Each structure stands twice: as structure tokens, then as C-alpha cells.
Coordinates of N, CA and C in Angstrom, one line a residue:
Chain A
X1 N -10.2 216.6 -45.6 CA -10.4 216.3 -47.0 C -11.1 217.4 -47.7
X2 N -10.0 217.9 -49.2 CA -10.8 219.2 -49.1 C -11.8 218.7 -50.4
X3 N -11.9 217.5 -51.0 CA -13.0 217.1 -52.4 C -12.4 217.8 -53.6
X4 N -14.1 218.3 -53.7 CA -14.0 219.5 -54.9 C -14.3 221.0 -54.4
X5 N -13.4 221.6 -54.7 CA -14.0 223.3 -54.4 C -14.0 224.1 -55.5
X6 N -15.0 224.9 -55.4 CA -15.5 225.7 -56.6 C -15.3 226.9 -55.5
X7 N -14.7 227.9 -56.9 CA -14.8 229.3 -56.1 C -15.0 230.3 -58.0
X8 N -16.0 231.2 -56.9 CA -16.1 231.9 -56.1 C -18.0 231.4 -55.8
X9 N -18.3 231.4 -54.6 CA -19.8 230.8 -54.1 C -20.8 232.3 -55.0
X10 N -20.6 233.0 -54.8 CA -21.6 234.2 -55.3 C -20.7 234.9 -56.4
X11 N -21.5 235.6 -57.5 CA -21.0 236.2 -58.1 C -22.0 237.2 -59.2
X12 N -22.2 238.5 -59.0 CA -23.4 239.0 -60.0 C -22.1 239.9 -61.3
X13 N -22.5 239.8 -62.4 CA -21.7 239.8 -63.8 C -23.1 241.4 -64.1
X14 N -22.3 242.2 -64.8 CA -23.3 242.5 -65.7 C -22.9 242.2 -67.1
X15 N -24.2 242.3 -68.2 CA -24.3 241.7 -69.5 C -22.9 242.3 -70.1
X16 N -22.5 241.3 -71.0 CA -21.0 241.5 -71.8 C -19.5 241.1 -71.1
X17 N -19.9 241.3 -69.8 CA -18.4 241.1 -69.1 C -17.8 239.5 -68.9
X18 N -17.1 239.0 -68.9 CA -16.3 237.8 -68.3 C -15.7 237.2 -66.9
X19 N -15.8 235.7 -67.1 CA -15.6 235.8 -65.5 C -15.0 234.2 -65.6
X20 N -14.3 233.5 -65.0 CA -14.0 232.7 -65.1 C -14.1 231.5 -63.5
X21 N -15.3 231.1 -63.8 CA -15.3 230.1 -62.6 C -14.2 228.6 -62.3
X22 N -13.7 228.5 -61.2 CA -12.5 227.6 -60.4 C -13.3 226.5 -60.1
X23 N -12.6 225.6 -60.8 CA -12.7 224.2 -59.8 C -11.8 223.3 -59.6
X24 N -11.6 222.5 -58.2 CA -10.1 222.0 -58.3 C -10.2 221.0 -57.1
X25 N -10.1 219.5 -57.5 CA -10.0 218.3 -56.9 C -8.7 217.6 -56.8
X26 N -8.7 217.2 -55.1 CA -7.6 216.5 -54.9 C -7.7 215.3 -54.7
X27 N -8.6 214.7 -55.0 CA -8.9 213.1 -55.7 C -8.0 212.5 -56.5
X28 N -7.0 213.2 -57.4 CA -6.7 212.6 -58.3 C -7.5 211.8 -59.3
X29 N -8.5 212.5 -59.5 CA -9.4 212.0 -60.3 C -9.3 212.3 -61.7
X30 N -9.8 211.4 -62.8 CA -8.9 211.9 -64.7 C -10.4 212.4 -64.8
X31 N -12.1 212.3 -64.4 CA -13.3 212.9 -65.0 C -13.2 213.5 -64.1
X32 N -13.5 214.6 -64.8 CA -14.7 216.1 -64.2 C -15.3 216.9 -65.0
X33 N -16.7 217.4 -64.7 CA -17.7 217.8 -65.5 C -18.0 219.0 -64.7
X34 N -18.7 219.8 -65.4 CA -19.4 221.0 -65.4 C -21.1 221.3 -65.2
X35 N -22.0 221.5 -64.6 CA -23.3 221.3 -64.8 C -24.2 222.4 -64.5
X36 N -25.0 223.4 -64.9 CA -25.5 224.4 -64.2 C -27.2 223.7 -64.4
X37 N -27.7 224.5 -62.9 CA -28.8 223.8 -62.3 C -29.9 225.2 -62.2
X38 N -30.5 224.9 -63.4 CA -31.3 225.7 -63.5 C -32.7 225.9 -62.7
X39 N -34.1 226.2 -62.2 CA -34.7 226.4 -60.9 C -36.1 225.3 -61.9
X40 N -36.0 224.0 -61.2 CA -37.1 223.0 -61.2 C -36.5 222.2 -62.7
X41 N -35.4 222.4 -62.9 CA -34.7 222.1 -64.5 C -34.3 221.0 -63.8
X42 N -33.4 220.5 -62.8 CA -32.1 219.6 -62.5 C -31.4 220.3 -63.3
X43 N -30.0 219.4 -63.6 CA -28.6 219.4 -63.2 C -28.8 219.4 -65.2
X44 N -27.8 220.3 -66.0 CA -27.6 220.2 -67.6 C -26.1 220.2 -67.4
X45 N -25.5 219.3 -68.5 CA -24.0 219.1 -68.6 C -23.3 219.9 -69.3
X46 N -22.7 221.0 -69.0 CA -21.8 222.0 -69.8 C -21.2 221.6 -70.8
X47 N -19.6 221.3 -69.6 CA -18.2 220.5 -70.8 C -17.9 219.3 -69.6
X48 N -17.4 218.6 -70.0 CA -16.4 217.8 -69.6 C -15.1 216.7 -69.7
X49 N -14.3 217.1 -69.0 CA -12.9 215.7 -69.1 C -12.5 214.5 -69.1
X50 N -12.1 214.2 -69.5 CA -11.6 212.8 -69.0 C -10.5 212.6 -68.6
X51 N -9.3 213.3 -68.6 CA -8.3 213.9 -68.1 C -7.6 214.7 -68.7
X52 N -6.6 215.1 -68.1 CA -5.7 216.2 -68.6 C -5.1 216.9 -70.4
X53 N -6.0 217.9 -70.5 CA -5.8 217.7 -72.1 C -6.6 217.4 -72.8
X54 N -8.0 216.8 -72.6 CA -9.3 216.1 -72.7 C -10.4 217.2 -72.1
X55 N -10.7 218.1 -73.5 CA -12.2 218.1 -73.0 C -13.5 217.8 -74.0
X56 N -14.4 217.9 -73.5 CA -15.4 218.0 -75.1 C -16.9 218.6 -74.5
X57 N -17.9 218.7 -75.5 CA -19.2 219.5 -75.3 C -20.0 218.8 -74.2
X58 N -20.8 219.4 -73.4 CA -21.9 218.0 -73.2 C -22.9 218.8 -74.0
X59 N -24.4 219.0 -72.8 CA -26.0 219.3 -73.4 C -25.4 220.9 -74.1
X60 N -25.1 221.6 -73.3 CA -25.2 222.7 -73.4 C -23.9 224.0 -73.5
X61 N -23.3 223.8 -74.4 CA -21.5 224.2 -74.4 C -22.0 225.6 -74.9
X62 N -23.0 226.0 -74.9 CA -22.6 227.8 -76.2 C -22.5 228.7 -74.4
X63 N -21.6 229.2 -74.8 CA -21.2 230.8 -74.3 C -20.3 230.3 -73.1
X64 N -19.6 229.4 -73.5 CA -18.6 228.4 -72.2 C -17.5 228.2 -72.8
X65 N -16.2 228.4 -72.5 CA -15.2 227.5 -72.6 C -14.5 226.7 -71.4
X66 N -13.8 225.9 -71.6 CA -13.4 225.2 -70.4 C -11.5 224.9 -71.0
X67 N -10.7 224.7 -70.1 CA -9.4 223.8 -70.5 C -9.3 223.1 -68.9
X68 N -7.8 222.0 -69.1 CA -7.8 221.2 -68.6 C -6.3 221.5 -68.9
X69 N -5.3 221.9 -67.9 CA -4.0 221.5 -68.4 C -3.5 220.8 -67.3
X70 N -4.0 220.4 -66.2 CA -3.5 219.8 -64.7 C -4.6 218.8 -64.8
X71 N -4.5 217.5 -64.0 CA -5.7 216.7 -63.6 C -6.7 217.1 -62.8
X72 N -5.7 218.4 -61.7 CA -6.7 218.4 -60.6 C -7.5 219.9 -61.0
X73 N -7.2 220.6 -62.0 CA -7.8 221.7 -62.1 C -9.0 222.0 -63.4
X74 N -10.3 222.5 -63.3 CA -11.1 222.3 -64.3 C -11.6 223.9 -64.3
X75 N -11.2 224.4 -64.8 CA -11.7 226.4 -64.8 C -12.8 226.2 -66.4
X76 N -14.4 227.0 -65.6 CA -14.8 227.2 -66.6 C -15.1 228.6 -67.2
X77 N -15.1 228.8 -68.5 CA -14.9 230.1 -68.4 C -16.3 230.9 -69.6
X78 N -16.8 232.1 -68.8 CA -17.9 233.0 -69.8 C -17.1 234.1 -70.3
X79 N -17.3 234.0 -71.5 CA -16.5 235.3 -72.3 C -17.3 236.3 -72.6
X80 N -18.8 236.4 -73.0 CA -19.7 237.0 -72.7 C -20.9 236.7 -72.4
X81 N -21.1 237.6 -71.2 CA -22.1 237.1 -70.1 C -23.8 237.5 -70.5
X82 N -24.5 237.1 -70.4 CA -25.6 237.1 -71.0 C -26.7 236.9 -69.6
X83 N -28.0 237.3 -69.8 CA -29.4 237.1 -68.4 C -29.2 235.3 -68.3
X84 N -29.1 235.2 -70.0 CA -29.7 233.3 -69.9 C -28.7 232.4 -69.2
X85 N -27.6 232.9 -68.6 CA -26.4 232.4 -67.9 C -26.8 232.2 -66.4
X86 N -27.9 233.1 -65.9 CA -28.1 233.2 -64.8 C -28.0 232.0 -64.2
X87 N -27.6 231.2 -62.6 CA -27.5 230.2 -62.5 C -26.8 229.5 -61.6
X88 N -27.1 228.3 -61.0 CA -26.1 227.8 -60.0 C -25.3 226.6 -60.6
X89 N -23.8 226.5 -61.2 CA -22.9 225.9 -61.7 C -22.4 224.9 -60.6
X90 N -22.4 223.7 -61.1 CA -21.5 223.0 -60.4 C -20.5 222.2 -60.7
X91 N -19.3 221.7 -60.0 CA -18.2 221.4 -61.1 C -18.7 219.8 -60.1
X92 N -17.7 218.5 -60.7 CA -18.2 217.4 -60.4 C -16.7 216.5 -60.5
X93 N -16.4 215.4 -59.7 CA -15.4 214.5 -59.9 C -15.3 213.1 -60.1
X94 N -15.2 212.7 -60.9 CA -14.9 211.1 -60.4 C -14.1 210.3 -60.9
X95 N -13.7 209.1 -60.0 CA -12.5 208.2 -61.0 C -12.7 207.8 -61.7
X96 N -13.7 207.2 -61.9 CA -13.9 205.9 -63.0 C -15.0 206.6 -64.0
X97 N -15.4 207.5 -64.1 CA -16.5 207.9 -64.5 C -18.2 207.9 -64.1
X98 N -18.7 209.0 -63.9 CA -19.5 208.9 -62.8 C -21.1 207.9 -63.5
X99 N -21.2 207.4 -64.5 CA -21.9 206.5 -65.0 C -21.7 205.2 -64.5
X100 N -20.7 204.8 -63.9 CA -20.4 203.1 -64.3 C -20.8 202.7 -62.8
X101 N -20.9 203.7 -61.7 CA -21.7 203.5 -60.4 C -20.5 202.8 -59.3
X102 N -19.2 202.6 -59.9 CA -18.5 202.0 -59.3 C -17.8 202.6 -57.9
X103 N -18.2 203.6 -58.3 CA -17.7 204.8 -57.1 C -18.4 206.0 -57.1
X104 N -18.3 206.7 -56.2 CA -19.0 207.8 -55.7 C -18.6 209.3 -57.1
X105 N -19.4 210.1 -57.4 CA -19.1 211.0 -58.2 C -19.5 212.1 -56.8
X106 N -18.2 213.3 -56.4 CA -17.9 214.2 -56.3 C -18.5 215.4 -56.5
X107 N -19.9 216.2 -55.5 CA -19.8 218.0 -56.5 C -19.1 218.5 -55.8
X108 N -18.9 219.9 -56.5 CA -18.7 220.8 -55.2 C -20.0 222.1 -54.8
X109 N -19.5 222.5 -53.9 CA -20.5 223.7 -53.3 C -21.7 224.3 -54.0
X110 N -21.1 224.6 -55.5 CA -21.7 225.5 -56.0 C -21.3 226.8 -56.7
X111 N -21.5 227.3 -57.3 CA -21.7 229.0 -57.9 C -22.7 229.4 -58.5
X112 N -23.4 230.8 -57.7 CA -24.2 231.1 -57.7 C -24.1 232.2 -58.5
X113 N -24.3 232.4 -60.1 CA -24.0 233.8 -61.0 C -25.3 234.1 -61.3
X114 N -25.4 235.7 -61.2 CA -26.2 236.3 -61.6 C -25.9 237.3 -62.6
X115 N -26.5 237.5 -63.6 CA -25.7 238.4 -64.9 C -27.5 239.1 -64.8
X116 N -26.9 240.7 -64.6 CA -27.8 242.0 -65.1 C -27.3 242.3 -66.1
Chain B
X1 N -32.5 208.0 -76.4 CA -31.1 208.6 -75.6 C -31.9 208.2 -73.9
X2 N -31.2 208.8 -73.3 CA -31.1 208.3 -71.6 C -31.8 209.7 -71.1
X3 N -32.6 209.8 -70.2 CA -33.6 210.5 -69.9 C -34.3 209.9 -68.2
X4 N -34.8 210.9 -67.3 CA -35.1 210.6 -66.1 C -36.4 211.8 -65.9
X5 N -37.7 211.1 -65.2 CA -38.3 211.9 -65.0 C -38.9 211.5 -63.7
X6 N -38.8 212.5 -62.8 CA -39.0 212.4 -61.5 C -40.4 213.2 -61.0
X7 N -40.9 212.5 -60.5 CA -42.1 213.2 -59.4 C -41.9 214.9 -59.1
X8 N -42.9 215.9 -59.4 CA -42.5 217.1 -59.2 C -43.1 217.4 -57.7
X9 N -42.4 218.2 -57.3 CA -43.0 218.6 -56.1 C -43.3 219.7 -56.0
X10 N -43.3 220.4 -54.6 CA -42.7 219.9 -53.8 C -43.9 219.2 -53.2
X11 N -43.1 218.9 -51.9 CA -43.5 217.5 -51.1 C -43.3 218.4 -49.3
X12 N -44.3 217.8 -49.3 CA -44.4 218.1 -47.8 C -45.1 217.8 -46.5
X13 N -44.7 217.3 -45.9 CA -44.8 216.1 -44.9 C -44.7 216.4 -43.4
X14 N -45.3 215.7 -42.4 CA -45.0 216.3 -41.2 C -43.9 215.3 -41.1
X15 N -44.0 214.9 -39.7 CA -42.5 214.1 -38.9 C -42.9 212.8 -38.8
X16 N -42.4 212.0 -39.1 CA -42.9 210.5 -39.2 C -43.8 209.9 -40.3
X17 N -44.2 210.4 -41.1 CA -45.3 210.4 -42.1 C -44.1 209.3 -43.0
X18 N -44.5 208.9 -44.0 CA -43.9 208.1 -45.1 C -44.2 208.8 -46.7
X19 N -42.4 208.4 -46.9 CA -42.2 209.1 -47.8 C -42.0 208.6 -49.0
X20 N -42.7 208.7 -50.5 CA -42.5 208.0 -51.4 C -42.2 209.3 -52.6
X21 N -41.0 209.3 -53.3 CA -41.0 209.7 -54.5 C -40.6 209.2 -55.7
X22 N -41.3 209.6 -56.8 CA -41.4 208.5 -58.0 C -40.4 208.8 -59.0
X23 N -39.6 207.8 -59.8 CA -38.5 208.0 -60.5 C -38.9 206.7 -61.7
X24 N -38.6 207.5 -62.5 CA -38.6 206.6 -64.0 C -37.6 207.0 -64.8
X25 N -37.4 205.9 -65.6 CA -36.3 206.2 -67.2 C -36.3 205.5 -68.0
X26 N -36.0 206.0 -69.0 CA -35.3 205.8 -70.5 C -34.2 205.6 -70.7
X27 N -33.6 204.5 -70.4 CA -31.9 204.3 -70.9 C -31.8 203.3 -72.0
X28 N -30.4 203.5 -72.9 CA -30.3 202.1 -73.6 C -29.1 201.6 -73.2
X29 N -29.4 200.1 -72.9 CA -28.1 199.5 -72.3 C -28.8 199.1 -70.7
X30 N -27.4 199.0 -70.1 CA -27.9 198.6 -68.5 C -27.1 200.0 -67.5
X31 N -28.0 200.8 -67.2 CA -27.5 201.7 -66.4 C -27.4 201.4 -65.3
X32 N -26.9 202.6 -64.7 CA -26.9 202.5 -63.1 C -27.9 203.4 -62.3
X33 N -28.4 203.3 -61.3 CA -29.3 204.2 -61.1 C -29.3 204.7 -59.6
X34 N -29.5 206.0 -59.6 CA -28.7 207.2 -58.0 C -29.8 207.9 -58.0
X35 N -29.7 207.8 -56.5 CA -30.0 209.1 -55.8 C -29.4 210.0 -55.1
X36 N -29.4 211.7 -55.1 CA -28.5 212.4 -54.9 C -29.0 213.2 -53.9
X37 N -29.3 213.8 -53.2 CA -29.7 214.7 -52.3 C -29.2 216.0 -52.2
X38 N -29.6 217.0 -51.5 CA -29.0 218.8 -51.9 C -29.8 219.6 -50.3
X39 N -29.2 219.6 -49.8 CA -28.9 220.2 -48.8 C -29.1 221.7 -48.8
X40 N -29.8 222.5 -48.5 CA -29.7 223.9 -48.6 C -28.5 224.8 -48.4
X41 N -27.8 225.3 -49.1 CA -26.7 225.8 -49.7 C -25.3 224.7 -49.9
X42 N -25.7 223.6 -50.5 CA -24.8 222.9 -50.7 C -24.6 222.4 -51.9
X43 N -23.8 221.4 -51.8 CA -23.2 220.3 -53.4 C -24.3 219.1 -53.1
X44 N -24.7 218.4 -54.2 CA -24.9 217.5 -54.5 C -24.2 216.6 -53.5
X45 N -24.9 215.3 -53.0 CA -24.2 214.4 -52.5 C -25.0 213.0 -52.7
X46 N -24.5 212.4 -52.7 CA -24.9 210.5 -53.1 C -25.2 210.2 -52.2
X47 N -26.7 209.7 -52.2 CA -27.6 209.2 -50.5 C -27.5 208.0 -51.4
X48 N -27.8 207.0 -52.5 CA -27.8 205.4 -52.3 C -27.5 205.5 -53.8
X49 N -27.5 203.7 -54.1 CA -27.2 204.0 -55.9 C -28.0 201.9 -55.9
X50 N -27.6 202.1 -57.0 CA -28.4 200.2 -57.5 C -26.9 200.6 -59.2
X51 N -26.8 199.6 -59.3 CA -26.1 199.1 -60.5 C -26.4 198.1 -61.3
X52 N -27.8 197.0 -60.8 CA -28.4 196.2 -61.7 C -29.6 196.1 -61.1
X53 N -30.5 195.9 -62.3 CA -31.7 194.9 -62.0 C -32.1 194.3 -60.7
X54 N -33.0 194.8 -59.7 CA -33.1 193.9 -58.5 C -32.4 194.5 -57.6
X55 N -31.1 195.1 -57.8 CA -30.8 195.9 -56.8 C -31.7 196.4 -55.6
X56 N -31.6 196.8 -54.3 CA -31.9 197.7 -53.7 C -30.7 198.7 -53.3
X57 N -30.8 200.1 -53.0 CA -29.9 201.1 -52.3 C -30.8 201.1 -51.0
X58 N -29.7 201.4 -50.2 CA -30.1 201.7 -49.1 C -29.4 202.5 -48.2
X59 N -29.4 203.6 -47.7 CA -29.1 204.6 -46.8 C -30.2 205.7 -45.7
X60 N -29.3 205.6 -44.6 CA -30.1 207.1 -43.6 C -31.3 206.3 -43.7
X61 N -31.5 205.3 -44.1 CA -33.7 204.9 -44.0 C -34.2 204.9 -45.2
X62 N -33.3 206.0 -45.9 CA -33.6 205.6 -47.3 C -33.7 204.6 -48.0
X63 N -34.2 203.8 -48.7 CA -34.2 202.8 -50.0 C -35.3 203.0 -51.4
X64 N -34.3 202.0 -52.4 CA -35.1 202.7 -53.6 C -34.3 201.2 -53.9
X65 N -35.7 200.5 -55.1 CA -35.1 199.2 -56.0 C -34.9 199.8 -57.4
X66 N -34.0 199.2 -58.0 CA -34.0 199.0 -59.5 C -35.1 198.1 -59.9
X67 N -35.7 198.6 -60.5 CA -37.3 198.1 -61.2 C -37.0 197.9 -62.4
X68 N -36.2 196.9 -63.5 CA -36.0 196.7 -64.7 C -37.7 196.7 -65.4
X69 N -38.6 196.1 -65.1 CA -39.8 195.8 -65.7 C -40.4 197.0 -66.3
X70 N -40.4 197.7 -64.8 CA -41.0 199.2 -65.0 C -40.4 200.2 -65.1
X71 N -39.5 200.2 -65.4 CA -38.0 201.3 -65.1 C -38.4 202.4 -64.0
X72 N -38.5 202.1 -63.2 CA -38.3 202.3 -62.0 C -37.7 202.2 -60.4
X73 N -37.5 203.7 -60.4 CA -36.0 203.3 -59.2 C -36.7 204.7 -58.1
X74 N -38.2 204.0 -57.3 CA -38.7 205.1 -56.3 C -37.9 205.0 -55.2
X75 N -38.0 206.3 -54.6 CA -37.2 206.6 -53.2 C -38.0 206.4 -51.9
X76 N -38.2 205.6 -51.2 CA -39.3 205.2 -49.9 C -38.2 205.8 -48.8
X77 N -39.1 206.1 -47.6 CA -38.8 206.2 -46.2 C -39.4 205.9 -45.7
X78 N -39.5 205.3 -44.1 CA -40.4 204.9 -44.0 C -40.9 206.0 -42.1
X79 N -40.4 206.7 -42.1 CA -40.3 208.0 -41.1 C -38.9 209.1 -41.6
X80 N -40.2 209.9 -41.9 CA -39.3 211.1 -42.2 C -38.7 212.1 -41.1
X81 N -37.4 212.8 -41.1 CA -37.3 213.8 -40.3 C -37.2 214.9 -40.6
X82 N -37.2 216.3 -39.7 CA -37.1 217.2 -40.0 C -35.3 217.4 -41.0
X83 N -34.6 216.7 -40.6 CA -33.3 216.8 -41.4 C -33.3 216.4 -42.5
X84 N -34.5 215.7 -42.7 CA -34.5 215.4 -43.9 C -35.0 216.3 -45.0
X85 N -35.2 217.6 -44.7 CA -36.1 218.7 -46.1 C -34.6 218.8 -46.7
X86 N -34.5 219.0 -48.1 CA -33.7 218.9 -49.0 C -34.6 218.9 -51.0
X87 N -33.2 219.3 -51.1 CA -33.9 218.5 -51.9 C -33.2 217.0 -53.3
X88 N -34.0 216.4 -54.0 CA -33.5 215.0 -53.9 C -33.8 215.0 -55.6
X89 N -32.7 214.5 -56.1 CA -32.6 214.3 -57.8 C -32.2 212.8 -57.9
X90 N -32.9 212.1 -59.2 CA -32.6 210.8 -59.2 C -31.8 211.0 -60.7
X91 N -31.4 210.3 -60.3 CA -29.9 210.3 -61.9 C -29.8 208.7 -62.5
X92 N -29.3 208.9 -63.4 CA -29.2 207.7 -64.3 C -27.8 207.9 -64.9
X93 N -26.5 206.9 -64.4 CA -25.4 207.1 -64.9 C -25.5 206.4 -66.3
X94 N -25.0 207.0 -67.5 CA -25.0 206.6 -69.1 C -23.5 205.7 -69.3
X95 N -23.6 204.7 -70.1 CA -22.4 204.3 -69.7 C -21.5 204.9 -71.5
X96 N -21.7 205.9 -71.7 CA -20.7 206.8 -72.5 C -20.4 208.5 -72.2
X97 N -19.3 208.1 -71.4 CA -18.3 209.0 -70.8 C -18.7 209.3 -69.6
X98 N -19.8 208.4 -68.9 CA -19.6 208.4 -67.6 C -20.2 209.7 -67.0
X99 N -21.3 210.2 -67.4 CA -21.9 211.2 -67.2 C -23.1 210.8 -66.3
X100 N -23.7 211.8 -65.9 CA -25.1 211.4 -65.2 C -26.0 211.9 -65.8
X101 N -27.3 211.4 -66.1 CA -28.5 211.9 -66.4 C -29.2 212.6 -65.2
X102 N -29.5 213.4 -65.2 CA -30.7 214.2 -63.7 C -32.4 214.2 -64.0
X103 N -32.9 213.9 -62.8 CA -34.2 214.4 -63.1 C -34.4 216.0 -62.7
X104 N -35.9 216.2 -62.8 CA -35.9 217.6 -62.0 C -35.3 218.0 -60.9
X105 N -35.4 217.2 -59.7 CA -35.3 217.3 -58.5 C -36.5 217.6 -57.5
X106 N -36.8 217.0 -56.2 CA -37.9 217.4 -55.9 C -37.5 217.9 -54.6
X107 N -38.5 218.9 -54.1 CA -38.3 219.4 -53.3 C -39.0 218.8 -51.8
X108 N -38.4 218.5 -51.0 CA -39.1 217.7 -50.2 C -39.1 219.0 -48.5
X109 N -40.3 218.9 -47.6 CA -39.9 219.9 -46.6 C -40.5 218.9 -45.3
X110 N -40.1 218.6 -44.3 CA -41.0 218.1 -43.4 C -41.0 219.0 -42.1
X111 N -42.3 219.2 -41.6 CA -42.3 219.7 -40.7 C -42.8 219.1 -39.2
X112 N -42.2 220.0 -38.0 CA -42.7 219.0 -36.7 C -43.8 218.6 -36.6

């Protein structure tokens, strides 16, 4: 069962450049969210879906875009990369939506970006 | 708005000791309330959850009640292990769009 996988696990950027982080669930799941986990912060909400064609802001949308053209695929993307990006991202899955507690919400691994 | 504040740590404990960390919130409505765990180099993963009032979760040894009075949802063990260092975020599912609230996260280590 492969979940959710996020690629790429490491990644150092320097300032200005772009990079676009992978995420992609075989759940068949219509939510998936974005979160980067900053050090003694917890988990802040980027963007997120509700399915295909569906995205919108959460906490923290500046210097992010995201699309959604498949169910199972959620790419987020930095167009320019900045120090305050620095960070461990994580993408997230669930069916029903991961508030309603009715089922388990999905992370994956992680990505670990570093921008000099 | 919906908000979670968790016990900071870290925490650190030998082997068998008992483990308590403290979880509060601010929700409007009737949430659900998780605990997550984090593994050193890993994802997030769901150790127990409560969905009403009175609830208890319970996993691995872990348990934690839903505390409506006091909005609180603590994490007890009652013998810790060494597999157990991680570290542990308590979340609050919002019920618009199905997101989670996080707390800090705490860092828990136990040693032999």
C-alpha cells in the first residue's frame, strides 16, 4: 500500500529559484492538504482540495501555488524561493475530510527544503 | 476560531515512568479531537482520536478523554517505552473543510 508519497525527501533551493514539490495518493481520496511544519510551530495549512479542480488558501498561501487536475495528484509549487520557506512540507489525504474524525487522515514522509 | 495548545516540551522520561501530556482548545461547534505522533524521519500518523464529549481514545497504551467541561483531551500512559520517543501533536478536526488544527507538538524522549 503505497498512501501518500511526497517526493523529493531533501531538497536545498537557493534564493529566487523554483521547485515544485510531488504529492500523490492512491486512496482515491477527493481532500488533500498541504502543511509545512515549522521547528516547535506544529503543522500551518498552505492550500488545499476537495477534489479535482478544487483548490483554495488555508493559513498561509503567499509564495505557493498549488493545482489539482487528477484526484490522485496534488503538486505544490514555489516560484520564488525565499530563507522564510525554509521547512519540512507535508502533503495529507483523506476521504471524508480530515475534521469530521470519521476516518483516518493520511501524511506523507515529508520534504525537507532548505533555501540559501 | 479553533485553536490547540499543547504542553511544551520536551519531555523526558526513563522506561516505565508515566506519561502525561496536556492538550487544550478553543473550538466552535462540536469537534473532533486527535492525537498524532511523528516518528523520527517520518509522516505524521494517527495514534487515537475521540469524536464526542466523554469519548475516550485509546491505542499502543495510549489514552486521552474528551473533556467537554475543560476542553481538554490529555495524552496518559501508563509505562512508557523506549519506542515510544517521538514526537506527539494534538489536533482538533474543524468541521469547515475538514482540516485539522495542530498544536506545537511535543517532544517526548525516554530513556533505559
Amino acid at each position: 500500500n503505497a498512501g501518500v508519497t511526497q517526493t523529493p525527501k531533501f531538497r536545498i533551493l537557493k534564493i529566487g529559484q523554483s521547485m515544485t514539490l510531488q504529492c500523490a495518493q492512491d486512496m482515491n481520496h477527493n481532500y488533500m492538504y498541504w502543511y509545512r511544519q515549522d521547528p516547535g510551530m506544529g503543522l500551518k495549512l498552505i492550500y488545499y482540495s476537495v477534489g479535482a479542480g478544487i483548490t483554495d488558501k488555508g493559513e498561509v498561501p503567499n509564495g505557493y501555488n498549488v493545482s489539482r487536475s487528477t484526484t490522485e495528484d496534488f503538486p505544490l509549487r514555489l516560484e520564488l524561493a525565499a530563507p522564510s520557506q525554509t521547512s519540512v512540507y507535508f502533503c495529507a489525504s483523506h476521504k471524508d475530510g480530515a475534521g469530521t474524525g470519521n476516518t483516518e487522515a493520511f501524511f506523507g514522509q515529508g520534504t525537507r527544503l532548505t533555501v540559501v | 476560531g479553533n485553536s490547540v495548545t499543547q504542553m511544551e516540551g520536551p519531555v523526558t522520561l526513563s522506561e516505565e515512568a508515566f506519561l502525561t501530556i496536556n492538550c487544550t482548545y478553543t473550538a466552535t461547534g462540536y469537534p473532533s479531537l486527535f492525537w498524532y505522533v511523528q516518528y523520527p524521519g517520518e509522516g505524521l500518523q494517527l495514534l487515537l482520536k475521540a469524536t464526542k464529549a466523554d469519548d475516550k481514545g485509546s491505542n499502543k497504551g495510549f489514552e486521552a478523554t474528551y473533556r467537554k467541561e475543560t476542553t481538554s483531551f490529555h495524552l496518559e500512559k501508563g509505562s512508557v517505552q523506549v519506542s515510544d520517543s517521538a514526537v506527539y501533536f494534538c489536533a482538533l478536526g474543524g468541521s469547515t473543510l475538514g482540516r485539522l488544527y495542530f498544536g506545537r507538538g511535543t517532544q517526548l524522549t525516554v530513556w533505559p
